[in-house]
CSV table of C-alpha atoms in Angstrom, one decimal:
chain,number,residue,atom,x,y,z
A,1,UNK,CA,-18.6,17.4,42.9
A,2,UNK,CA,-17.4,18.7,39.9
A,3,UNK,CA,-15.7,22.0,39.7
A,4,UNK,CA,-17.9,24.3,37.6
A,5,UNK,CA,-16.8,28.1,36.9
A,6,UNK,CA,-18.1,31.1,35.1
A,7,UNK,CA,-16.1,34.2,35.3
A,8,UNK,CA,-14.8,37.7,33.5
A,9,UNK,CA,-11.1,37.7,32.5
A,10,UNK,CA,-9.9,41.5,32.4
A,11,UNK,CA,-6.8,41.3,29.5
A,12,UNK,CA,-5.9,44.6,29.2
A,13,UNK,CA,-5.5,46.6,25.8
A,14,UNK,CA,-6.5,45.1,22.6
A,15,UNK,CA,-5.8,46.6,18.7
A,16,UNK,CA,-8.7,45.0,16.7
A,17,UNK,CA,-8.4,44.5,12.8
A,18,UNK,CA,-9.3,47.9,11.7
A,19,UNK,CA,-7.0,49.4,13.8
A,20,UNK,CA,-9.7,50.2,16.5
A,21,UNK,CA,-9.2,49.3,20.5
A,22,UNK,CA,-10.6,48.2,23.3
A,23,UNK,CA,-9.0,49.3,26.6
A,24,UNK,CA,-9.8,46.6,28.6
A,25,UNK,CA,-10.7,43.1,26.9
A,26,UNK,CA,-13.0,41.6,29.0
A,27,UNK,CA,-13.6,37.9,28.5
A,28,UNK,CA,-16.5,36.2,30.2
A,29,UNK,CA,-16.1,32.2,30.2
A,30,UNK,CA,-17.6,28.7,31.8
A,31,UNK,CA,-14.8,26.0,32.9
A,32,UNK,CA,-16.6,23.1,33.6
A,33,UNK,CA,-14.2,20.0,34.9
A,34,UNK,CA,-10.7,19.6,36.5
A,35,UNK,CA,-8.0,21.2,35.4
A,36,UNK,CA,-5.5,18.2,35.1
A,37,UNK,CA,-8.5,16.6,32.2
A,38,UNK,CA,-8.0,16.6,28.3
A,39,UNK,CA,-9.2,20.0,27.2
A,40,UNK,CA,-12.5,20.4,25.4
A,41,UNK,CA,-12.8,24.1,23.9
A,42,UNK,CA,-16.3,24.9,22.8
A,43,UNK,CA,-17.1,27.8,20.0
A,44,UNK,CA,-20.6,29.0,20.0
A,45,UNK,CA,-23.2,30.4,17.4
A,46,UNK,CA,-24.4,34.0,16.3
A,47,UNK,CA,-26.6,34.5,19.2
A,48,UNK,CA,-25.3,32.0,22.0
A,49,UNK,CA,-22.8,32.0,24.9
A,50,UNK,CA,-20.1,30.4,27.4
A,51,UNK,CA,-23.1,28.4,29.2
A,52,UNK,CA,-22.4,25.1,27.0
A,53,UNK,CA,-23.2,23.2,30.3
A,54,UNK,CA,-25.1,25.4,32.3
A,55,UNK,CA,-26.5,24.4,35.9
A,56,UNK,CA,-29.6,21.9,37.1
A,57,UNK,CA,-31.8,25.4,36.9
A,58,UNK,CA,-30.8,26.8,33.8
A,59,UNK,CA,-29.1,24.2,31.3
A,60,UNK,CA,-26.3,25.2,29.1
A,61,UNK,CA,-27.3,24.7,25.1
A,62,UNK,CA,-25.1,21.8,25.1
A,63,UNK,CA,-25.4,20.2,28.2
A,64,UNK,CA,-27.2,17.0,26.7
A,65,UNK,CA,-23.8,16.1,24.8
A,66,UNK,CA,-22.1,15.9,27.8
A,67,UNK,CA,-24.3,14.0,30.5
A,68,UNK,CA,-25.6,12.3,27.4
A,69,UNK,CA,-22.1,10.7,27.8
A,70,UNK,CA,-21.2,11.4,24.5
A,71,UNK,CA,-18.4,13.7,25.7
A,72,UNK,CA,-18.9,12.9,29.0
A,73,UNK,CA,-17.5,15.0,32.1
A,74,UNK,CA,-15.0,12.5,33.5
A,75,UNK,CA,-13.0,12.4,30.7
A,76,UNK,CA,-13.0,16.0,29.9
A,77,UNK,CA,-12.8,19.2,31.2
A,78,UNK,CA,-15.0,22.4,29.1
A,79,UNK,CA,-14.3,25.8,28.4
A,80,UNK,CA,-16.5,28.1,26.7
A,81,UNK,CA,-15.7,32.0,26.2
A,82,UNK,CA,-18.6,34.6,25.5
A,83,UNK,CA,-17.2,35.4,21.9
A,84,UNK,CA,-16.4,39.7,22.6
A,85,UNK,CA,-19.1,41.5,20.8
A,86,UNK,CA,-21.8,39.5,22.3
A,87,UNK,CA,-24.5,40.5,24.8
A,88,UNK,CA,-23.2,38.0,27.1
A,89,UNK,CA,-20.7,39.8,29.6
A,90,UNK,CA,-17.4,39.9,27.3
A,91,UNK,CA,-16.8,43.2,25.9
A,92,UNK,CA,-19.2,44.0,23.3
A,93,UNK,CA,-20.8,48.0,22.3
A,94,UNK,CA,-23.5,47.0,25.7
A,95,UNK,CA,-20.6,47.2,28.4
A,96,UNK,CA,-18.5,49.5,26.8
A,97,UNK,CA,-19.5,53.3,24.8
A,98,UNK,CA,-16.3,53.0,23.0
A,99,UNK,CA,-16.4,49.9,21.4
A,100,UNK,CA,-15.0,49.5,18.1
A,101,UNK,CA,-17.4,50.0,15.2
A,102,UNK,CA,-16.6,47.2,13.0
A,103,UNK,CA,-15.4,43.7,14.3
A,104,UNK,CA,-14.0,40.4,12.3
A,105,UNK,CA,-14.0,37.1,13.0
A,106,UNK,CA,-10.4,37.3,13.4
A,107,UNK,CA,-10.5,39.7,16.0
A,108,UNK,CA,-13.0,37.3,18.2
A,109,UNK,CA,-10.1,34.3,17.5
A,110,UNK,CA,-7.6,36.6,18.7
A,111,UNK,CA,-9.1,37.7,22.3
A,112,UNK,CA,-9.9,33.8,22.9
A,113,UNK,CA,-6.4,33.1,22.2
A,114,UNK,CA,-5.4,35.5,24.7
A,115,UNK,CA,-7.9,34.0,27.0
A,116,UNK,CA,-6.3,31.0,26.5
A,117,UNK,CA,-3.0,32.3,27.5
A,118,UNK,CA,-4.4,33.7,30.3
A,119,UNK,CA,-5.5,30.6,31.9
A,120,UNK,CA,-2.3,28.5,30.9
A,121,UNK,CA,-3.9,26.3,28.5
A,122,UNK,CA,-1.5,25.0,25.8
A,123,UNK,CA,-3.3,21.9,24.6
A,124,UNK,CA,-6.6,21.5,23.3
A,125,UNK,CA,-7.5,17.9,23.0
A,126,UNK,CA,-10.7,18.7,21.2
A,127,UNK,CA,-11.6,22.1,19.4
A,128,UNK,CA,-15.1,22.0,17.9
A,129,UNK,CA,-17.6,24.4,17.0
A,130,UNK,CA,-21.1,24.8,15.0
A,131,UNK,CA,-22.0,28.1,12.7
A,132,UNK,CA,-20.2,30.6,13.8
A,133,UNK,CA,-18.3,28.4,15.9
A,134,UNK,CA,-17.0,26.1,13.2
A,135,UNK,CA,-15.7,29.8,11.7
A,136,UNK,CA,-13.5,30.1,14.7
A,137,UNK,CA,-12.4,26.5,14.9
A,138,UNK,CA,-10.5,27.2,11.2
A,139,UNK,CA,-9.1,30.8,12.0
A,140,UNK,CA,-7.8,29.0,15.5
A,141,UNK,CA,-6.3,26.0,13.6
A,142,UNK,CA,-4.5,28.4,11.3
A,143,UNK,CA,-2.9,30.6,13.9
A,144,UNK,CA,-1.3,27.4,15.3
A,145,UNK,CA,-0.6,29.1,18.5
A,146,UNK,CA,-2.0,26.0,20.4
A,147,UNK,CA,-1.4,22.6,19.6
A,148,UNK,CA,-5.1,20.8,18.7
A,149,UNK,CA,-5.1,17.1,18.8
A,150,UNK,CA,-9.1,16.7,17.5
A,151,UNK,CA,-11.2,19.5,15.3
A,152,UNK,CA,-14.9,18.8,15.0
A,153,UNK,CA,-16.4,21.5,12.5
A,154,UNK,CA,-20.2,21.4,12.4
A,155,UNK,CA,-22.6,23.3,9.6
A,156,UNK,CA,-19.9,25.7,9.0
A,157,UNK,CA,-17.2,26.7,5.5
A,158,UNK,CA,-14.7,28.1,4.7
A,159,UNK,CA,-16.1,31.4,4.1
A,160,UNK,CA,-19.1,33.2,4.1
A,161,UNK,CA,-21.5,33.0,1.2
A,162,UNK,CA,-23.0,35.4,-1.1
A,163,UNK,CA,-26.3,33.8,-0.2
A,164,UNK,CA,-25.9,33.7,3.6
A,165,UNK,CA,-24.7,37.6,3.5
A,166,UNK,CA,-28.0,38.6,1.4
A,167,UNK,CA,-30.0,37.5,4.5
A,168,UNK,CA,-27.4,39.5,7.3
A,169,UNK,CA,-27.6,42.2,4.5
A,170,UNK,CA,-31.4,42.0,4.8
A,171,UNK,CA,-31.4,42.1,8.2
A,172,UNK,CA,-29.2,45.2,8.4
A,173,UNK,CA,-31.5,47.1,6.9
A,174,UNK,CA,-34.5,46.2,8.7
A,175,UNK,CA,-33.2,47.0,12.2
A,176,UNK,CA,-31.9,50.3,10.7
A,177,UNK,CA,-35.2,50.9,9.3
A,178,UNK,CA,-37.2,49.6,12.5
A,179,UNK,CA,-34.9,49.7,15.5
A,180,UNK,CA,-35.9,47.3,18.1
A,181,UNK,CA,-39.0,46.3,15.8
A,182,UNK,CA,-36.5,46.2,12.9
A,183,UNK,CA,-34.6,43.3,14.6
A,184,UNK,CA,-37.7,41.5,15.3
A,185,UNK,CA,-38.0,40.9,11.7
A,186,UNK,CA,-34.4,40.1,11.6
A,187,UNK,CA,-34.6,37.3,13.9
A,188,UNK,CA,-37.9,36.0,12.6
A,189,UNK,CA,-35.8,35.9,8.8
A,190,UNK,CA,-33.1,34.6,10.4
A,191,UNK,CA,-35.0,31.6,12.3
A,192,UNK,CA,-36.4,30.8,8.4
A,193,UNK,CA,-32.8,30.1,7.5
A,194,UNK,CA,-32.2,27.9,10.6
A,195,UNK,CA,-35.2,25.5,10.0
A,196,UNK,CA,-35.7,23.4,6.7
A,197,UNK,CA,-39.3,23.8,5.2
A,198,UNK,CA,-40.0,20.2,5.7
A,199,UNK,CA,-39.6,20.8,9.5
A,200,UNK,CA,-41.9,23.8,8.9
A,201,UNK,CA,-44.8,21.7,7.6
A,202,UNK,CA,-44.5,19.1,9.9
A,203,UNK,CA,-44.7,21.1,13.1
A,204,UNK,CA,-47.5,24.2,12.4
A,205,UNK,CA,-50.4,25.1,10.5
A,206,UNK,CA,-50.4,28.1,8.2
A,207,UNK,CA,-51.7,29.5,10.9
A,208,UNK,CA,-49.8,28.3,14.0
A,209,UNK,CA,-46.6,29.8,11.8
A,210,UNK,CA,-47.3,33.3,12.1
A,211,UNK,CA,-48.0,33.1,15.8
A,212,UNK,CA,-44.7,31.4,16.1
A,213,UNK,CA,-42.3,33.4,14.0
A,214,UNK,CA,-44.1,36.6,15.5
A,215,UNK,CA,-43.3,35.0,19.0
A,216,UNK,CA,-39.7,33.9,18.3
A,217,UNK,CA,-39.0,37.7,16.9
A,218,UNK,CA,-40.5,39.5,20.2
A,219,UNK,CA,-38.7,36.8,22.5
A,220,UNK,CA,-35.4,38.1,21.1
A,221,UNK,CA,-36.3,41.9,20.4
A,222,UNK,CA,-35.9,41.8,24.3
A,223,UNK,CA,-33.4,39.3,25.2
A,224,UNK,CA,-30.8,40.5,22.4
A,225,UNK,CA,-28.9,43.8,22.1
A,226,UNK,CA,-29.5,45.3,19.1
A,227,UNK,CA,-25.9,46.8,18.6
A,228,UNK,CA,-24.4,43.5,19.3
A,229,UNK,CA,-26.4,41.6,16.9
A,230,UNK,CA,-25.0,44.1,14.3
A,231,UNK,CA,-21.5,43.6,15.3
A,232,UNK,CA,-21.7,40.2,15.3
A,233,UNK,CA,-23.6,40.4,11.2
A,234,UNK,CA,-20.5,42.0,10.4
A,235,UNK,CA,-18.5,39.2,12.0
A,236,UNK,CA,-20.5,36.8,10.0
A,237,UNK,CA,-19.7,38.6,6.6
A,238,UNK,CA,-16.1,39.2,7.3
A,239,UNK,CA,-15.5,35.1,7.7
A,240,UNK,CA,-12.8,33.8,4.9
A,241,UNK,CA,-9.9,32.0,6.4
A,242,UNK,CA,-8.7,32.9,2.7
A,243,UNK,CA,-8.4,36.2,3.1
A,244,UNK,CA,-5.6,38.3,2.3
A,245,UNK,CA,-3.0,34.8,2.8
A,246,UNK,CA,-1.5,32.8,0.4
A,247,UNK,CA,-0.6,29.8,2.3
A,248,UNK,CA,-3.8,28.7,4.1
A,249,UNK,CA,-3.6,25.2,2.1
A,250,UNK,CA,-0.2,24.7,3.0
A,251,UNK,CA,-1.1,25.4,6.8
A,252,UNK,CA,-3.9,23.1,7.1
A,253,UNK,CA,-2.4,20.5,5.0
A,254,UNK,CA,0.6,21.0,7.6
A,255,UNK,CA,-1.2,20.1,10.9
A,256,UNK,CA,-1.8,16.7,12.1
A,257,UNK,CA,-5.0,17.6,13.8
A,258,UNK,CA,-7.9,15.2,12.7
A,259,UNK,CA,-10.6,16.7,11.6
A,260,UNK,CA,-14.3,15.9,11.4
A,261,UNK,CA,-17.2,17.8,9.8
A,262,UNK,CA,-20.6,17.6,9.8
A,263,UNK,CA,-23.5,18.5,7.7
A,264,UNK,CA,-26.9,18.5,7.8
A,265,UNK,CA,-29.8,17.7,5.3
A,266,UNK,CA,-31.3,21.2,4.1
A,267,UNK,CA,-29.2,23.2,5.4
A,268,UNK,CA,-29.5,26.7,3.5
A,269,UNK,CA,-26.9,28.4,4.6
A,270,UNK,CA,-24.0,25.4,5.1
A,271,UNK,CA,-24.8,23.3,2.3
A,272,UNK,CA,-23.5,19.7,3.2
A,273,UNK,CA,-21.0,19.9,0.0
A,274,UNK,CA,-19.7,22.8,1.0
A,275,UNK,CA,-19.3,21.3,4.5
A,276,UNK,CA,-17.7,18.2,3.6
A,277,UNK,CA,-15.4,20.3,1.2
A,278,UNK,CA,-13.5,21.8,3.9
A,279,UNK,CA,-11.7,18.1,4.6
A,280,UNK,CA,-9.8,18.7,1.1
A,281,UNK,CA,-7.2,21.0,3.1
A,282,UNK,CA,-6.3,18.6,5.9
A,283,UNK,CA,-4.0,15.4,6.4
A,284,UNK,CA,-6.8,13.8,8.1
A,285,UNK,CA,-10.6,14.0,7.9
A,286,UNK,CA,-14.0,12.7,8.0
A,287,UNK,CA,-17.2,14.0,6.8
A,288,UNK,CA,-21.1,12.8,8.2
A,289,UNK,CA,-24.1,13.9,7.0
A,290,UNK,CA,-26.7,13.9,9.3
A,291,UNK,CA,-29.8,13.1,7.7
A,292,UNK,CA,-32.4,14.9,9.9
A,293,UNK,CA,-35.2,17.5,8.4
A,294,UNK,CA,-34.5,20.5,10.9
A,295,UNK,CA,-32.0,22.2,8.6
A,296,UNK,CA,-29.0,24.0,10.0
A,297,UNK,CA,-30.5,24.6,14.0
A,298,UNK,CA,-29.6,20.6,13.4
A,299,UNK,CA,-26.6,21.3,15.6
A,300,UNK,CA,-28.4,22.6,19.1
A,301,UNK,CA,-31.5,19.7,18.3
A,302,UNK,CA,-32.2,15.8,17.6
A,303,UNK,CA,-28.8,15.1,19.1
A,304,UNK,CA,-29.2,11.1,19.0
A,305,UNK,CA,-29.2,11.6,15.6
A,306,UNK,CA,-25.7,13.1,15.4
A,307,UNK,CA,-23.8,12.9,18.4
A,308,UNK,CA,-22.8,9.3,18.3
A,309,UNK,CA,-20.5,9.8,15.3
A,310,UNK,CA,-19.3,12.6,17.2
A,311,UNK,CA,-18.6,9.9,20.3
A,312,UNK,CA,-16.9,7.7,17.6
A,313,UNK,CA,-14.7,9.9,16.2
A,314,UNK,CA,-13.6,11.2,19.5
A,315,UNK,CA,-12.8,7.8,20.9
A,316,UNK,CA,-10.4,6.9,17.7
A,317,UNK,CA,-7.6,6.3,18.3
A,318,UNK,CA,-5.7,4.9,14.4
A,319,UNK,CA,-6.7,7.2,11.4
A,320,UNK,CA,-5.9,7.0,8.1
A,321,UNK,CA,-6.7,9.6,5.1
C-alpha cells in the first residue's frame, strides 16, 4: 500500500517581498510515496493544486504520469505544496483577512523552501514544473538552498511577457468591473490563451464555442476565489528570475543540475523559442518540442505525446552539453 498524505504545515511568521506578513504560514501539501525514495517535487499552474496524484475517486491533474509509468511510484516518492495565495488550503486572502495585498513569485518559492525544511528534505532528485510551475522551478534552482539533481521546465521562460501581462491586465479589469461575473470573463479569456485555434476548430462549431467558453467561465466563477485569482495575476506579472540580480547567468551556468524544457506547438503565451532559450544559462540541457495542436494546456493533456521524452530524460544517466 503506498503511503499517500495530504496535510497543512503551520510555519510560523513570514515577511513577504513588500515587506508585508503573514503570521502564520500555512502550507497545505500531498506526499505521495516512501520517504526513503528519490524525491520528485512537483510545481503547479495558475489555478491548480498539491493533488498531482489524487485518489481512485478524485484523480490528481497528474496522476496519468505516474501510473502511466512514466515517473512511476516505485521509484519515486511526490510532493506537491498548494502554492500560498491559492484557494487551495495554504494561506491565501480566503483563510486569512490579513493577507498581504501584493504577492511575488519569489515570495511563493520562499514558503515552499521553508516547507521543505520543515519536512527534512535536502535533495530533490527531480524538480519540474509547467506555467507557473516552470516559474518556480528557476527561482528554486537559483536560491540553491537544495541540492537538484534533474529540472524539467515545461511551457514556461524566464520572465513574464509583455504579451502574457496584457491578457492578466485584461483580466484585472474585468473582475474589477464585474466582480464574480467579471472573473467569468477572465477565465473564459484566459482558457483562449491556453488552447491553440486549430484545437478550437477541430473540436466545436461556431456555435458549440459559445456554450463552452460560457460554461468553462461559470464552472470557475464558483469553484475559484476571486481574490486569490488576483493575487496570483500579480504573481504571474512579477515573474523575472532577472530581476534586481546581476549574477543569475553565472548561478545557472554554476549548477550541475540537468535541465530539460519543453515546448509546445502554438503556444501563445510560452513560445517554444522562448522555451528552449532558457537552456542557454545552464551546463547541461535539452529542449523537445511537442508537436501537438492543443497549445499551452499541452502540459495537463495528450500526455503520450510528451511524456516519454520526459521518461527518457529521467532515466539518463551520461550527459553531455
Amino acid at each position: 500500500m503506498t503511503h499517500y498524505t495530504v496535510d497543512t504545515l503551520h510555519l510560523g511568521e513570514f515577511k513577504t517581498e513588500s515587506g508585508e506578513m503573514i503570521q502564520d504560514l500555512k502550507l497545505r501539501y500531498e506526499h505521495v510515496g516512501y520517504r526513503g525514495q528519490p524525491l520528485v517535487l512537483v510545481c503547479h499552474a495558475l489555478t491548480g493544486n498539491h493533488l498531482t496524484y489524487g485518489t481512485e475517486d478524485n484523480p490528481g491533474w497528474w496522476r496519468e504520469i505516474i501510473d502511466g509509468g512514466y515517473m512511476p511510484l516505485h521509484d519515486y516518492q511526490f510532493l506537491t505544496f498548494n502554492v500560498i495565495g491559492s484557494p487551495f488550503g495554504s494561506s491565501s486572502r480566503l483563510t486569512d483577512s490579513q493577507f498581504p495585498s501584493r504577492l511575488t513569485i519569489r515570495d511563493i518559492v520562499c514558503a515552499i523552501e521553508l516547507g521543505l525544511q520543515a519536512l527534512q528534505f535536502e535533495t530533490i532528485e527531480v524538480l519540474i514544473g509547467a506555467s507557473l510551475g516552470g516559474m518556480q522551478v528557476l527561482e528554486l534552482l537559483y536560491n540553491q538552498k537544495f541540492k537538484v539533481k534533474k529540472a524539467v521546465i515545461l511551457a514556461s521562460t524566464v520572465k513574464t511577457s509583455s504579451y502574457s501581462r496584457a491578457f492578466n491586465e485584461i483580466a484585472r479589469q474585468a473582475i474589477h468591473l464585474g466582480g464574480r461575473e467579471g472573473l467569468s470573463i477572465a477565465r473564459q479569456l484566459g482558457f483562449l490563451t491556453y488552447r491553440s485555434s486549430k484545437s478550437y476548430e477541430a473540436r466545436f462549431t461556431p456555435d458549440e464555442v459559445v456554450t463552452y467558453q460560457k460554461h468553462q467561465g461559470d464552472k470557475f466563477k464558483t469553484s475559484f476565489d476571486l481574490k486569490c485569482y488576483l493575487t496570483l495575476l500579480d504573481v504571474l506579472d512579477s515573474h523575472n528570475v532577472f530581476r534586481g540580480r546581476q549574477n543569475v547567468e553565472h548561478v545557472f551556468r554554476s549548477l550541475d543540475t540537468k535541465v530539460l524544457t519543453m515546448g509546445f506547438t502554438d503556444d501563445l503565451l510560452y513560445p517554444d523559442d522562448q522555451v528552449a532559450a532558457i537552456g542557454d544559462y545552464f551546463k547541461y540541457h535539452r529542449h523537445f518540442f511537442v508537436p501537438d495542436n492543443v497549445g499551452h494546456d499541452g502540459f495537463l493533456l495528450n500526455f503520450n505525446d510528451w511524456a516519454p521524452y520526459l521518461y527518457h530524460f529521467l532515466e539518463l544517466s551520461r550527459f553531455r552539453r
